[in-house]
Amino acid sequence: QVWGFPRRDETPNLARWAAMHPIPYAMRLTGRVRMVSDGVLRRIETELPDGARLESELLFAEDGSFREQGTLSFASGNDIRFRTLGTGQLTASPDPQIRHGTVTWELDGGSGRFDRASGRITSNFTVAADGAVEDAHAGLVFLFARPQTEGERP
C-alpha cells in the first residue's frame, strides 16, 4: 500500500485511471500586467515562437497573497482553464525594481485536446515596476486518451 492511493478493493473505476495519461508541461512566457481595479490585476502573456497565450485575472489581499483564474490557449479551440490552488504570493526580490511571484494552478478542464484535462502547473514569475512579466511554468497535465480517427497516425 502506497500512501495516497486507494486499496485495490476501494478502487471503483480502474478504467478511468487507465484512460488518462500525464503530459509533462514546461513553458516560458513574457507579457504584462495592468491594474483593472483596486487589488485586481490582469495578466496577459505569450510564448514565442509558438504563440501560446495566457490570460488571467489576479485578486490581491493586502498581505501580497492572491487568487488567480484564467486560460492558457495553445491553438484555435485548444484551451486549458485554471484556478489557484490555495493562494499565490507576490513578494519583494533582491532587485527593488522587481517583484517575485509564485502560484500553483489546479487545471479545470478546457476545450479541444484539453477537454476534461486535469493536473497542476506552477508559475514562477517576476513583475517589473513598468508591468513587464517574465514567467516560467512547470507541471503535469493529465489528458484522456483520444480515440483515433480513421487515417490518423498514432
One Martini backbone bead per residue (centre of mass of N, CA, C, O) as a GRO file, in nm:
protein
  154
    1GLN     BB    1   0.093   0.038   0.026
    2VAL     BB    2   0.039   0.364  -0.090
    3TRP     BB    3   0.025   0.669  -0.018
    4GLY     BB    4  -0.281   0.801  -0.175
    5PHE     BB    5  -0.385   0.517  -0.243
    6PRO     BB    6  -0.607   0.299  -0.314
    7ARG     BB    7  -0.729   0.022  -0.256
    8ARG     BB    8  -0.826  -0.217  -0.462
    9ASP     BB    9  -1.115  -0.250  -0.313
   10GLU     BB   10  -1.157   0.091  -0.352
   11THR     BB   11  -1.161   0.071  -0.676
   12PRO     BB   12  -1.425   0.146  -0.890
   13ASN     BB   13  -1.242   0.292  -1.155
   14LEU     BB   14  -0.982   0.188  -1.337
   15ALA     BB   15  -1.044   0.292  -1.626
   16ARG     BB   16  -0.997   0.592  -1.572
   17TRP     BB   17  -0.690   0.571  -1.524
   18ALA     BB   18  -0.619   0.435  -1.803
   19ALA     BB   19  -0.738   0.690  -1.983
   20MET     BB   20  -0.496   0.842  -1.860
   21HIS     BB   21  -0.226   1.089  -1.927
   22PRO     BB   22   0.079   1.226  -1.867
   23ILE     BB   23   0.200   1.567  -1.929
   24PRO     BB   24   0.464   1.738  -1.959
   25TYR     BB   25   0.516   2.086  -1.851
   26ALA     BB   26   0.686   2.363  -2.029
   27MET     BB   27   0.722   2.730  -1.997
   28ARG     BB   28   0.788   3.049  -2.157
   29LEU     BB   29   0.688   3.383  -2.070
   30THR     BB   30   0.563   3.702  -2.187
   31GLY     BB   31   0.453   4.034  -2.049
   32ARG     BB   32   0.164   4.179  -1.876
   33VAL     BB   33   0.044   4.405  -1.633
   34ARG     BB   34  -0.279   4.535  -1.517
   35MET     BB   35  -0.495   4.749  -1.385
   36VAL     BB   36  -0.844   4.726  -1.314
   37SER     BB   37  -0.846   4.746  -0.996
   38ASP     BB   38  -0.852   4.740  -0.677
   39GLY     BB   39  -0.661   4.443  -0.643
   40VAL     BB   40  -0.667   4.412  -0.971
   41LEU     BB   41  -0.522   4.198  -1.218
   42ARG     BB   42  -0.397   4.172  -1.552
   43ARG     BB   43  -0.280   3.887  -1.739
   44ILE     BB   44  -0.054   3.891  -2.030
   45GLU     BB   45   0.080   3.619  -2.229
   46THR     BB   46   0.360   3.494  -2.433
   47GLU     BB   47   0.488   3.260  -2.663
   48LEU     BB   48   0.801   3.212  -2.814
   49PRO     BB   49   0.700   3.112  -3.132
   50ASP     BB   50   0.410   2.958  -3.083
   51GLY     BB   51   0.176   3.146  -2.921
   52ALA     BB   52   0.105   3.107  -2.657
   53ARG     BB   53  -0.165   3.196  -2.417
   54LEU     BB   54  -0.217   3.417  -2.136
   55GLU     BB   55  -0.516   3.467  -1.929
   56SER     BB   56  -0.569   3.676  -1.631
   57GLU     BB   57  -0.691   3.707  -1.287
   58LEU     BB   58  -0.598   3.905  -1.000
   59LEU     BB   59  -0.661   3.875  -0.643
   60PHE     BB   60  -0.576   4.089  -0.379
   61ALA     BB   61  -0.423   4.108  -0.084
   62GLU     BB   62  -0.252   4.294   0.153
   63ASP     BB   63  -0.012   4.056   0.185
   64GLY     BB   64   0.026   3.947  -0.139
   65SER     BB   65  -0.187   3.767  -0.184
   66PHE     BB   66  -0.350   3.537  -0.428
   67ARG     BB   67  -0.597   3.497  -0.677
   68GLU     BB   68  -0.647   3.282  -0.973
   69GLN     BB   69  -0.777   3.309  -1.315
   70GLY     BB   70  -0.779   3.118  -1.637
   71THR     BB   71  -0.608   3.094  -1.966
   72LEU     BB   72  -0.469   2.852  -2.189
   73SER     BB   73  -0.355   2.902  -2.526
   74PHE     BB   74  -0.249   2.706  -2.819
   75ALA     BB   75  -0.503   2.686  -3.011
   76SER     BB   76  -0.761   2.663  -3.186
   77GLY     BB   77  -0.960   2.518  -2.936
   78ASN     BB   78  -0.695   2.495  -2.717
   79ASP     BB   79  -0.780   2.493  -2.381
   80ILE     BB   80  -0.697   2.598  -2.040
   81ARG     BB   81  -0.826   2.587  -1.726
   82PHE     BB   82  -0.768   2.794  -1.425
   83ARG     BB   83  -0.681   2.778  -1.067
   84THR     BB   84  -0.611   2.836  -0.758
   85LEU     BB   85  -0.405   2.670  -0.523
   86GLY     BB   86  -0.488   2.848  -0.292
   87THR     BB   87  -0.215   3.069  -0.281
   88GLY     BB   88  -0.043   3.330  -0.388
   89GLN     BB   89   0.279   3.512  -0.429
   90LEU     BB   90   0.390   3.862  -0.388
   91THR     BB   91   0.728   3.972  -0.368
   92ALA     BB   92   1.013   4.064  -0.291
   93SER     BB   93   1.335   4.135  -0.416
   94PRO     BB   94   1.665   4.208  -0.454
   95ASP     BB   95   1.522   4.382  -0.666
   96PRO     BB   96   1.342   4.680  -0.635
   97GLN     BB   97   1.211   4.649  -0.950
   98ILE     BB   98   1.123   4.354  -0.844
   99ARG     BB   99   0.885   4.101  -0.840
  100HIS     BB  100   0.798   3.785  -0.678
  101GLY     BB  101   0.622   3.497  -0.810
  102THR     BB  102   0.386   3.238  -0.688
  103VAL     BB  103   0.194   2.958  -0.835
  104THR     BB  104  -0.073   2.719  -0.813
  105TRP     BB  105  -0.253   2.529  -1.047
  106GLU     BB  106  -0.573   2.415  -1.117
  107LEU     BB  107  -0.716   2.218  -1.339
  108ASP     BB  108  -1.042   2.290  -1.541
  109GLY     BB  109  -1.012   2.204  -1.808
  110GLY     BB  110  -1.151   2.250  -2.153
  111SER     BB  111  -1.053   2.243  -2.495
  112GLY     BB  112  -1.032   2.007  -2.703
  113ARG     BB  113  -0.760   1.842  -2.608
  114PHE     BB  114  -0.847   1.966  -2.298
  115ASP     BB  115  -1.074   1.802  -2.240
  116ARG     BB  116  -1.078   1.714  -1.906
  117ALA     BB  117  -0.846   1.834  -1.785
  118SER     BB  118  -0.575   1.779  -1.555
  119GLY     BB  119  -0.388   1.927  -1.282
  120ARG     BB  120  -0.059   2.097  -1.251
  121ILE     BB  121   0.072   2.439  -1.226
  122THR     BB  122   0.371   2.629  -1.206
  123SER     BB  123   0.430   2.976  -1.132
  124ASN     BB  124   0.736   3.163  -1.200
  125PHE     BB  125   0.761   3.517  -1.138
  126THR     BB  126   0.803   3.848  -1.277
  127VAL     BB  127   0.766   4.204  -1.181
  128ALA     BB  128   0.788   4.505  -1.302
  129ALA     BB  129   0.733   4.839  -1.260
  130ASP     BB  130   0.606   4.844  -1.574
  131GLY     BB  131   0.465   4.528  -1.597
  132ALA     BB  132   0.667   4.328  -1.667
  133VAL     BB  133   0.676   3.975  -1.765
  134GLU     BB  134   0.829   3.679  -1.629
  135ASP     BB  135   0.771   3.323  -1.712
  136ALA     BB  136   0.761   2.998  -1.541
  137HIS     BB  137   0.661   2.670  -1.628
  138ALA     BB  138   0.540   2.376  -1.437
  139GLY     BB  139   0.404   2.038  -1.511
  140LEU     BB  140   0.095   1.838  -1.507
  141VAL     BB  141  -0.100   1.687  -1.767
  142PHE     BB  142  -0.415   1.533  -1.781
  143LEU     BB  143  -0.525   1.308  -2.037
  144PHE     BB  144  -0.743   1.184  -2.238
  145ALA     BB  145  -0.778   0.943  -2.443
  146ARG     BB  146  -0.798   0.944  -2.781
  147PRO     BB  147  -0.966   0.845  -3.033
  148GLN     BB  148  -0.905   0.728  -3.329
  149THR     BB  149  -0.906   0.822  -3.647
  150GLU     BB  150  -0.934   0.771  -3.957
  151GLY     BB  151  -0.594   0.794  -4.072
  152GLU     BB  152  -0.456   0.826  -3.809
  153ARG     BB  153  -0.183   0.871  -3.631
  154PRO     BB  154  -0.030   0.766  -3.328
   0.00000   0.00000   0.00000
